[in-house]
XYZ file of C-alpha atoms in Angstrom:
691
model
C 169.053 124.512 221.769
C 169.530 127.440 219.538
C 167.275 125.840 216.940
C 164.389 125.811 219.331
C 164.773 129.463 220.040
C 164.935 130.188 216.320
C 161.621 128.546 215.734
C 159.982 130.778 218.245
C 161.487 133.749 216.646
C 160.279 132.659 213.295
C 156.843 132.180 214.575
C 156.916 135.504 216.235
C 158.089 137.138 213.095
C 155.359 135.457 211.134
C 152.828 136.569 213.707
C 153.929 140.139 213.429
C 153.982 140.081 209.591
C 151.121 140.939 207.327
C 150.607 137.256 206.547
C 148.868 136.694 209.795
C 145.981 138.715 208.472
C 145.274 136.121 205.754
C 141.916 134.376 206.062
C 141.513 130.767 205.136
C 137.988 129.923 204.018
C 137.149 126.321 204.756
C 133.990 126.505 202.589
C 135.951 126.964 199.407
C 135.098 123.608 197.980
C 131.388 123.945 198.754
C 131.342 127.202 196.886
C 132.830 125.542 193.820
C 136.340 126.841 194.022
C 137.948 123.420 193.977
C 141.035 124.690 192.234
C 142.321 126.452 195.467
C 141.525 123.598 197.841
C 145.172 123.213 198.739
C 145.380 126.851 199.808
C 142.453 126.395 202.197
C 143.809 123.247 203.831
C 147.427 124.222 204.252
C 146.857 127.361 206.354
C 144.573 125.307 208.627
C 147.403 122.897 209.341
C 149.902 125.753 209.834
C 147.512 127.503 212.208
C 147.243 124.332 214.200
C 151.023 124.104 214.423
C 151.260 127.724 215.465
C 148.667 127.234 218.154
C 150.576 124.248 219.497
C 153.803 126.195 219.536
C 152.296 129.267 221.094
C 150.916 127.258 223.976
C 154.344 126.953 225.310
C 155.849 129.424 227.772
C 157.157 132.571 226.277
C 160.068 132.456 228.588
C 161.643 129.642 226.655
C 161.836 131.811 223.700
C 163.493 134.802 225.336
C 167.015 133.586 225.454
C 166.879 132.222 221.973
C 169.088 133.748 219.444
C 167.825 135.548 216.460
C 166.138 133.347 213.973
C 167.821 132.848 210.646
C 165.491 133.045 207.859
C 167.869 131.851 205.316
C 166.827 128.269 205.796
C 163.191 129.223 205.824
C 163.523 131.268 202.742
C 165.294 128.524 200.984
C 162.646 125.875 201.536
C 159.489 127.719 200.748
C 160.995 129.444 197.755
C 161.246 126.207 195.945
C 157.816 126.433 194.482
C 158.681 129.848 193.096
C 161.300 128.368 190.769
C 158.573 127.662 188.212
C 157.904 131.169 186.922
C 154.687 130.333 185.095
C 152.644 127.550 186.568
C 149.426 126.842 184.799
C 147.244 127.601 187.818
C 149.143 128.544 190.981
C 146.942 128.437 194.119
C 146.433 131.407 196.317
C 148.094 129.652 199.359
C 151.389 129.358 197.558
C 151.268 133.036 196.731
C 150.667 133.936 200.373
C 153.533 131.740 201.504
C 155.824 133.465 199.093
C 154.694 136.792 200.506
C 155.310 135.547 204.132
C 158.709 134.282 203.082
C 159.437 137.596 201.450
C 158.491 139.465 204.627
C 160.657 137.086 206.639
C 163.579 137.763 204.381
C 163.039 141.463 204.709
C 162.927 141.148 208.541
C 166.041 139.001 208.435
C 167.791 141.542 206.300
C 166.778 144.175 208.797
C 167.965 142.008 211.665
C 171.647 142.467 211.990
C 172.060 139.166 213.776
C 174.342 137.053 211.672
C 173.563 133.771 213.325
C 171.410 131.529 211.064
C 169.971 128.332 212.358
C 168.470 125.568 210.184
C 165.055 124.047 210.793
C 164.785 121.082 212.974
C 163.864 117.659 211.765
C 160.442 118.075 213.177
C 159.961 121.332 211.296
C 161.305 119.805 208.200
C 158.950 116.893 208.610
C 156.054 119.255 209.174
C 157.082 121.291 206.186
C 157.314 118.112 204.135
C 153.921 117.083 205.280
C 152.697 120.487 204.316
C 154.281 120.085 200.879
C 152.856 116.624 200.447
C 149.478 117.841 201.501
C 149.759 120.716 199.103
C 150.767 118.335 196.310
C 147.865 116.056 197.113
C 145.514 118.976 197.168
C 147.037 120.188 193.897
C 146.606 116.765 192.287
C 143.092 116.603 193.595
C 142.458 120.090 192.260
C 143.888 119.072 188.888
C 141.725 115.946 188.940
C 138.686 118.051 189.786
C 139.730 120.519 187.090
C 140.005 117.649 184.622
C 136.611 116.335 185.653
C 135.195 119.833 185.436
C 136.722 120.178 181.958
C 135.226 116.816 180.958
C 131.897 117.922 182.366
C 132.289 121.157 180.464
C 133.133 119.231 177.337
C 130.080 117.016 177.872
C 127.977 120.105 178.419
C 129.494 121.632 175.268
C 128.851 118.357 173.361
C 125.292 118.231 174.652
C 124.880 121.889 173.749
C 126.380 121.197 170.318
C 124.067 118.207 169.931
C 121.089 120.317 170.893
C 122.222 123.044 168.533
C 122.714 120.440 165.802
C 119.224 119.093 166.421
C 117.869 122.618 166.408
C 119.780 123.265 163.189
C 118.254 120.101 161.708
C 114.819 121.213 162.830
C 115.505 124.613 161.305
C 116.668 123.005 158.084
C 113.565 120.789 158.104
C 111.444 123.887 158.679
C 113.193 125.634 155.804
C 112.766 122.521 153.650
C 109.084 122.453 154.576
C 108.751 126.114 153.656
C 110.605 125.465 150.395
C 108.317 122.530 149.597
C 105.297 124.619 150.473
C 106.535 127.397 148.244
C 107.261 124.856 145.495
C 103.809 123.333 145.946
C 102.215 126.754 145.868
C 104.178 127.623 142.721
C 103.173 124.305 141.145
C 99.546 124.836 142.139
C 99.726 128.279 140.635
C 101.255 126.813 137.452
C 98.580 124.117 137.348
C 95.885 126.712 137.806
C 97.428 128.813 135.074
C 97.748 125.722 132.835
C 94.135 124.811 133.563
C 93.120 128.341 132.741
C 95.240 128.165 129.584
C 93.629 124.815 128.666
C 90.240 126.306 129.332
C 91.055 129.242 127.107
C 92.421 126.824 124.505
C 89.266 124.700 124.639
C 87.228 127.841 124.344
C 89.274 128.902 121.346
C 88.894 125.411 119.862
C 85.163 125.565 120.399
C 85.040 128.960 118.773
C 87.188 127.620 115.934
C 84.897 124.611 115.505
C 81.903 126.900 115.526
C 83.508 129.128 112.936
C 84.522 126.094 110.883
C 80.956 124.821 111.075
C 79.668 128.169 109.919
C 82.333 128.229 107.206
C 81.439 124.690 106.114
C 77.791 125.654 105.992
C 78.684 128.642 103.863
C 80.885 126.475 101.652
C 78.125 123.878 101.393
C 75.628 126.566 100.507
C 78.075 127.946 97.964
C 78.615 124.456 96.583
C 74.867 123.863 96.414
C 74.444 127.220 94.736
C 77.192 126.308 92.298
C 75.563 122.940 91.663
C 72.194 124.618 91.156
C 73.759 127.074 88.772
C 75.608 124.244 87.047
C 72.361 122.271 86.827
C 70.561 125.306 85.445
C 73.407 125.830 83.001
C 73.295 122.165 82.056
C 69.550 122.348 81.549
C 70.044 125.495 79.514
C 72.700 123.713 77.486
C 70.464 120.684 77.040
C 67.517 122.843 76.058
C 69.775 124.882 73.807
C 71.135 121.774 72.131
C 67.625 120.424 71.789
C 66.486 123.662 70.200
C 69.550 123.578 67.973
C 68.747 120.014 66.902
C 65.165 120.980 66.235
C 66.351 124.030 64.318
C 68.624 121.821 62.222
C 65.710 119.452 61.667
C 63.523 122.395 60.665
C 66.172 123.592 58.234
C 66.589 120.097 56.847
C 62.853 119.700 56.374
C 62.529 123.153 54.820
C 65.325 122.352 52.373
C 63.752 118.984 51.560
C 60.383 120.609 50.993
C 62.016 123.253 48.845
C 63.501 120.551 46.636
C 59.946 119.435 45.879
C 59.367 122.757 44.149
C 60.820 122.371 40.664
C 59.740 125.200 38.333
C 61.257 123.375 35.361
C 59.200 120.227 35.851
C 56.437 119.539 33.359
C 53.354 119.161 35.505
C 50.437 119.709 33.177
C 52.037 123.003 32.062
C 51.682 124.373 35.647
C 53.810 127.443 36.497
C 55.633 126.877 39.892
C 57.861 129.986 39.800
C 55.930 131.769 42.559
C 56.184 128.752 44.815
C 59.919 128.487 44.119
C 60.561 132.164 44.961
C 58.633 131.942 48.220
C 60.312 128.686 49.113
C 63.747 130.246 48.611
C 62.710 133.190 50.809
C 61.657 130.842 53.601
C 64.922 128.912 53.293
C 66.778 132.233 53.532
C 64.910 133.127 56.734
C 65.828 129.797 58.330
C 69.442 130.102 57.169
C 69.622 133.589 58.693
C 68.511 132.150 62.037
C 71.133 129.390 61.732
C 73.861 131.958 61.009
C 72.993 133.937 64.157
C 73.407 130.778 66.261
C 76.591 129.604 64.512
C 78.704 131.949 66.680
C 78.424 129.647 69.723
C 75.050 130.730 71.053
C 72.006 128.525 71.172
C 68.827 129.590 69.392
C 66.264 131.341 71.542
C 62.576 130.558 71.809
C 61.801 133.464 69.459
C 64.233 132.056 66.877
C 62.563 128.661 67.150
C 59.137 130.273 66.773
C 60.268 132.075 63.601
C 61.863 128.907 62.196
C 58.795 126.771 62.978
C 56.577 129.485 61.467
C 58.655 129.360 58.290
C 58.400 125.548 58.298
C 54.630 125.688 58.776
C 54.299 128.186 55.948
C 56.470 125.976 53.736
C 54.275 122.955 54.554
C 51.120 124.949 53.777
C 52.616 126.190 50.517
C 53.664 122.683 49.521
C 50.150 121.434 50.328
C 48.613 124.114 48.119
C 51.142 123.368 45.389
C 50.330 119.673 45.571
C 46.618 120.457 45.326
C 47.279 122.532 42.208
C 49.393 119.782 40.772
C 46.714 117.197 41.582
C 44.097 119.319 39.867
C 46.300 119.682 36.797
C 47.037 115.988 36.767
C 43.359 115.170 37.151
C 42.624 117.251 34.086
C 45.395 115.489 32.231
C 44.065 112.089 33.321
C 40.611 112.932 31.942
C 42.201 113.823 28.671
C 43.912 110.471 28.547
C 40.827 108.536 29.626
C 39.542 108.046 26.105
C 42.836 106.674 24.867
C 42.968 104.349 27.869
C 39.478 103.056 27.108
C 40.573 102.123 23.639
C 43.593 100.239 24.948
C 41.380 98.354 27.410
C 39.169 97.107 24.655
C 42.161 95.764 22.827
C 43.422 94.080 25.983
C 40.049 92.395 26.596
C 40.215 90.858 23.215
C 43.683 89.525 23.932
C 42.642 88.131 27.335
C 39.895 86.059 25.772
C 42.498 84.370 23.670
C 44.830 83.564 26.581
C 44.035 80.379 28.668
C 43.566 80.760 32.406
C 46.544 79.671 34.443
C 46.256 76.732 36.824
C 46.153 77.340 40.596
C 49.160 76.614 42.801
C 49.340 73.304 44.761
C 47.833 73.361 48.250
C 51.169 72.470 49.928
C 52.946 75.313 48.140
C 50.184 77.761 49.085
C 50.462 76.617 52.723
C 54.238 77.219 52.680
C 53.718 80.659 51.180
C 51.173 81.508 53.850
C 53.548 80.348 56.560
C 56.356 82.488 55.208
C 54.113 85.452 54.639
C 53.983 86.153 58.433
C 57.806 86.698 58.798
C 59.787 89.790 57.853
C 63.108 90.267 56.209
C 63.800 93.499 58.072
C 62.966 95.109 61.388
C 59.792 97.018 62.117
C 59.530 100.672 61.255
C 59.527 101.757 64.926
C 62.661 99.716 65.588
C 64.443 101.143 62.561
C 63.418 104.649 63.586
C 64.828 104.060 67.067
C 68.009 102.674 65.515
C 68.402 105.747 63.292
C 67.801 108.126 66.190
C 70.559 106.468 68.220
C 72.946 106.647 65.284
C 72.100 110.328 64.857
C 72.832 110.956 68.556
C 76.168 109.189 68.150
C 76.989 111.179 65.016
C 76.129 114.498 66.657
C 78.176 113.621 69.743
C 81.176 112.752 67.558
C 80.726 115.993 65.629
C 80.505 118.022 68.855
C 84.089 117.209 69.883
C 85.565 117.349 66.397
C 87.603 120.407 67.373
C 89.105 118.577 70.361
C 89.702 115.420 68.321
C 91.427 117.147 65.402
C 93.329 119.865 67.287
C 97.034 120.242 66.494
C 97.823 122.037 69.746
C 100.175 120.018 71.963
C 98.364 120.877 75.194
C 95.022 119.921 73.652
C 96.478 116.665 72.326
C 97.900 115.868 75.761
C 94.557 116.627 77.398
C 92.780 114.427 74.834
C 95.100 111.517 75.551
C 94.678 111.918 79.332
C 90.879 112.060 79.029
C 90.878 108.977 76.814
C 93.056 107.108 79.348
C 90.846 108.252 82.209
C 87.814 106.839 80.363
C 89.372 103.619 79.036
C 91.597 102.361 81.855
C 88.856 101.943 84.524
C 86.687 99.966 82.067
C 89.649 97.719 81.281
C 90.097 97.067 85.025
C 86.546 95.762 85.535
C 86.578 92.206 86.866
C 84.712 89.919 89.247
C 87.461 89.908 91.905
C 85.429 91.735 94.580
C 82.433 93.989 94.929
C 84.448 96.729 96.670
C 86.904 96.896 93.759
C 84.012 97.113 91.302
C 82.481 99.935 93.312
C 85.771 101.874 93.279
C 85.881 101.602 89.480
C 82.251 102.733 89.206
C 82.878 105.729 91.488
C 85.914 106.721 89.430
C 83.912 106.657 86.169
C 81.001 108.481 87.818
C 83.324 111.226 89.108
C 84.852 111.605 85.643
C 81.416 111.992 84.017
C 80.444 114.488 86.748
C 83.223 116.814 85.480
C 85.225 116.358 88.680
C 88.940 115.761 88.947
C 90.286 112.188 88.799
C 93.811 110.770 88.809
C 95.145 109.676 85.441
C 98.772 108.621 85.035
C 99.596 110.205 88.390
C 98.114 113.643 87.662
C 94.625 115.112 88.024
C 92.426 115.468 84.955
C 88.837 116.635 84.517
C 86.358 116.704 81.652
C 85.666 120.344 82.503
C 89.143 121.355 81.326
C 87.776 121.604 77.783
C 84.295 122.670 76.599
C 84.013 119.472 74.545
C 85.615 117.255 77.185
C 82.385 115.734 78.527
C 81.113 114.703 75.085
C 84.516 113.237 74.252
C 84.670 111.253 77.507
C 81.081 109.985 77.115
C 81.722 108.850 73.533
C 85.024 107.106 74.355
C 83.568 105.487 77.458
C 80.634 104.002 75.528
C 83.004 102.850 72.814
C 85.207 101.136 75.403
C 82.261 99.311 77.005
C 81.245 97.851 73.634
C 84.856 96.981 72.841
C 85.084 95.045 76.103
C 82.059 93.025 75.024
C 83.575 92.484 71.614
C 86.915 91.255 72.982
C 86.814 90.393 76.701
C 83.321 88.879 76.869
C 83.864 87.041 73.596
C 86.859 85.264 75.176
C 85.533 84.967 78.763
C 81.750 84.730 78.944
C 81.712 85.307 82.749
C 83.127 88.820 82.251
C 79.792 89.999 80.807
C 78.186 90.461 84.238
C 80.676 92.802 86.013
C 81.005 94.909 82.847
C 77.233 94.974 82.367
C 76.426 95.981 85.974
C 78.853 98.928 85.807
C 77.479 99.950 82.401
C 73.927 99.719 83.750
C 74.808 101.923 86.746
C 76.500 104.511 84.528
C 73.496 104.359 82.166
C 71.138 105.066 85.060
C 73.100 108.116 86.278
C 74.195 109.381 82.865
C 71.528 108.458 80.256
C 73.516 109.970 77.408
C 76.251 107.376 77.907
C 73.627 104.623 77.730
C 72.331 105.916 74.387
C 75.897 106.031 73.084
C 76.512 102.454 74.292
C 73.453 101.287 72.342
C 74.517 103.292 69.285
C 78.006 101.729 69.282
C 76.547 98.286 69.942
C 74.050 98.601 67.057
C 76.754 99.862 64.729
C 79.173 97.005 65.460
C 76.485 94.361 65.894
C 73.304 95.229 63.923
C 71.756 91.969 65.193
C 71.429 93.598 68.632
C 68.720 95.916 67.166
C 67.757 93.357 65.705
C 67.862 94.083 61.988
C 69.385 92.642 58.829
C 70.577 95.665 56.839
C 69.707 95.256 53.158
C 72.299 95.861 50.496
C 71.588 99.144 48.716
C 72.386 99.915 45.133
C 75.897 101.182 44.585
C 77.217 99.656 47.818
C 80.366 97.568 47.411
C 80.707 94.080 48.841
C 83.353 95.191 51.361
C 81.245 98.117 52.541
C 78.167 95.926 52.913
C 80.179 93.395 54.939
C 81.284 96.213 57.262
C 77.614 97.179 57.665
C 76.829 93.564 58.621
C 79.559 93.719 61.309
C 82.484 92.003 59.597
C 86.014 93.343 59.932
C 87.428 94.204 56.540
C 91.074 95.252 56.053
C 93.740 95.091 53.388
C 94.146 91.343 53.915
C 90.451 90.691 53.405
C 87.326 89.827 55.380
C 87.693 88.155 58.764
C 86.857 84.485 59.173
C 83.326 83.386 60.016
C 84.388 81.903 63.373
C 86.002 85.160 64.475
C 82.938 87.109 63.350
C 80.544 84.837 65.247
C 82.755 85.022 68.358
C 82.643 88.830 68.390
C 78.888 88.946 67.742
C 78.372 86.423 70.545
C 80.369 88.551 73.006
C 78.378 91.705 72.235
C 75.008 89.915 72.416
C 75.996 88.396 75.778
C 76.954 91.858 77.070
C 73.615 93.273 75.877
C 71.701 90.367 77.469
C 73.518 90.991 80.781
C 72.839 94.749 80.692
C 69.071 94.408 80.302
C 68.758 92.136 83.365
C 71.186 93.867 85.773
C 70.927 97.060 87.779
C 73.539 98.852 89.865
C 72.826 97.710 93.464
C 73.719 101.107 94.987
C 71.504 103.158 92.702
C 68.009 104.554 93.152
C 65.706 101.548 93.552
C 62.584 103.615 92.941
C 63.766 104.964 89.597
C 62.755 103.142 86.430
C 65.247 100.810 84.799
C 66.666 102.705 81.808
C 66.905 99.527 79.706
C 65.244 96.634 81.486
C 63.882 93.179 80.687
C 61.076 94.572 78.551
C 63.726 95.412 75.959
C 64.960 91.819 76.163
C 61.429 90.560 75.473
C 61.140 93.031 72.586
C 64.466 91.855 71.114
C 63.465 88.207 71.333
C 60.050 88.883 69.764
C 61.591 90.959 66.964
C 64.156 88.230 66.318
C 61.467 85.573 65.993
C 59.425 87.768 63.627
C 62.289 87.854 61.135
C 63.480 85.195 58.743
C 66.457 83.311 60.266
C 69.935 83.615 58.836
C 72.303 80.704 58.503
C 74.691 80.266 61.450
C 74.020 83.745 62.921
C 70.440 83.354 64.194
C 71.087 80.070 66.021
C 74.295 81.419 67.643
C 72.714 84.673 68.855
C 69.538 82.988 70.148
C 71.564 80.482 72.155
C 73.835 83.172 73.668
C 70.909 85.457 74.498
C 68.796 82.731 76.143
C 71.736 81.287 78.064
C 72.532 84.694 79.634
C 69.071 86.264 79.952
C 66.730 83.251 79.845
C 66.597 82.756 83.611
C 65.674 86.414 84.241
C 63.011 86.364 81.488
C 61.580 83.129 82.890
C 61.169 84.706 86.350
C 59.676 87.883 84.899
C 57.204 86.498 82.298
C 56.736 82.910 83.530
C 53.989 81.239 81.449
C 54.275 83.605 78.487
C 57.992 82.903 78.318
C 57.470 79.132 78.191
C 54.971 79.591 75.374
C 57.633 81.543 73.505
C 60.241 78.819 74.127
C 57.805 76.167 72.899
C 57.082 78.203 69.776
C 60.827 78.475 69.092
C 61.210 74.721 69.463
C 58.231 73.730 67.337
C 57.911 76.465 64.717
C 60.984 78.653 64.476
C 63.678 76.022 64.908
C 62.636 74.117 61.713
C 63.125 77.379 59.786
C 66.655 77.641 61.205
C 67.397 74.071 60.159
C 66.038 74.774 56.690
C 68.546 77.590 56.034
C 71.535 75.897 57.710
C 74.018 73.890 55.676
C 75.824 70.796 56.882
C 79.015 72.636 57.909
C 77.063 75.114 60.076
C 75.181 72.660 62.280
C 77.298 73.214 65.443
C 75.412 76.288 66.630
C 72.086 74.710 65.619
C 72.729 71.592 67.697
C 73.727 73.692 70.737
C 70.478 75.652 70.488
C 68.420 72.465 70.020
C 70.025 70.768 73.040
C 69.505 73.876 75.181
C 65.805 74.143 74.256
C 65.181 70.433 74.900
C 66.894 70.527 78.315
C 64.999 73.634 79.390
C 61.625 72.215 78.333
C 62.430 68.897 79.972
C 63.421 70.417 83.336
C 60.930 73.261 83.001
C 63.686 75.578 84.174
C 66.484 77.680 82.711
C 69.677 77.523 84.808
C 71.335 80.605 86.279
C 74.106 81.705 83.915
C 77.703 81.067 84.866
C 79.377 84.141 86.335
C 76.167 85.716 87.648
C 76.892 88.164 90.498
C 75.311 86.962 93.737
C 74.474 89.093 96.776
C 77.554 87.795 98.621
C 79.765 89.203 95.860
C 78.936 92.779 96.903
C 80.060 92.069 100.472
C 83.523 91.016 99.319
């Protein structure tokens, strides 16, 4: 058959072409080149076919006609229709080259006869194509698996890189935290160093403040020492000034005793008068030098006292001369007196002797002879000294009191409020409140600043401020006794304890309190001022303590109420002491003055209504303290009042004035019966000061 011969020709042509030199590597897959697996398998099959065909006799192929390559070129060229396969295997490329060479040989062969492949060749070629397709699918599957493996490797690599990136980020975060921690540690160290420096600066500041406070304290102590020295100098200066005034007063009084015009046994006193005037001039010259605001010096006092001593000596000599002249005059009159005596003797013989007085009347006179109608001389002297202190204190701030300047008037009003308001606020509410009031008054009298009407005020703002404040304060204390204590007897104790404390720290205020008390209530001395010649009834009633105005004299009940309030205040003062004061210091006006007052009162003739009222008030307030202090002597005094003095009170009391007498009688009987005097109502206990 011509087809059989054509196959041999084709094979021969293929054998002679360059394709026969192709090498098919069967180890392609083992080396990893799975993509070209189809190329390796196909040539193996074709080689097997060629070997089978070549085993035949070459003689069978000689008469065969030329092989047509048109059919061969048509079949294998089919795969070349896809110009750009994704991954064309090398076997397909070689087949295309073999087919190309076959076409070229065919074109060179001028034989026009073309024979188609046989069914067997077609079948083999189909098997080859199927095998190639299978190998291509397998290669694609392997490629897909390799891609998946590559993707897994890439994913694993990406995962590892991501983990490494996380570790790197964690490392960077660690470094950042370490840097932040180091920065914070550095800041803490710097803050600690700053705090240390600040503490050091604070310590230095405290040390400097301590040194400064010490310096300020030393300066304050120095100022206080200087102020104390100045105060002592002022006190000594005022004392010298008072003594100088007393010297001048005594010199002037002594000079008035020298009267050259008096008829003293024809004695010439002109020389004494001239010398007396000279001495008065010397003292007046010293007074004029101190009238400019300066206090007299010790030399001035020595000169003034020398002038006073000379005046006393001169007066003594003058009196001796006058006595001698009078003695001579008396001798001259002796003879005339003798004659008159003889005449009187003759007249006495003619007059009958008078009968003696009845024994009962003599006994009454003897009983009355032991009592006085006025106070003792020492008591009156003390009373006058206190009044003189009060008068001098009032005169010392006359300029402040009578000033027309608006600023001075305003200051005077503020000082008066600062002195009066705290005293008006004294009550028995609590001990702490009472102490605040005391401290406020003490600060004011210490010339320190206090609050008055919302603004600071001090007694040192005016040279006469301290005297003014002391005077007004003492006046207010007595006024509280006159009004507040008279209405509420329990108020005597808180007022008295504050007054006693102020008296202890500022003795001048205590003297002024006594002076005001004696002036408003002379029975607190005690004394009954006599009515002097030329004194009007109204003026004498004012001296006795009555209030006299245009309407008239106050009622007796009102008068007794005021006197009772002041006596109760005085009785409370003499038994109380400020609990926060100096316990070792002497009481400026203690119970001994209460005993003196009671003794003086019983040595004087009783007055109707007044004596019984004041004795009852005094004993009710101060009796318990006197009983504890004097014990047996006090009970003797109470018994004497009951048995001897009380009948005298009843004798001078009328029927309408028996109320006070009966109160005193009942009080004395109860005390003697119980042998005890009760604690007065309103007395401040120790628990009061803890409130």
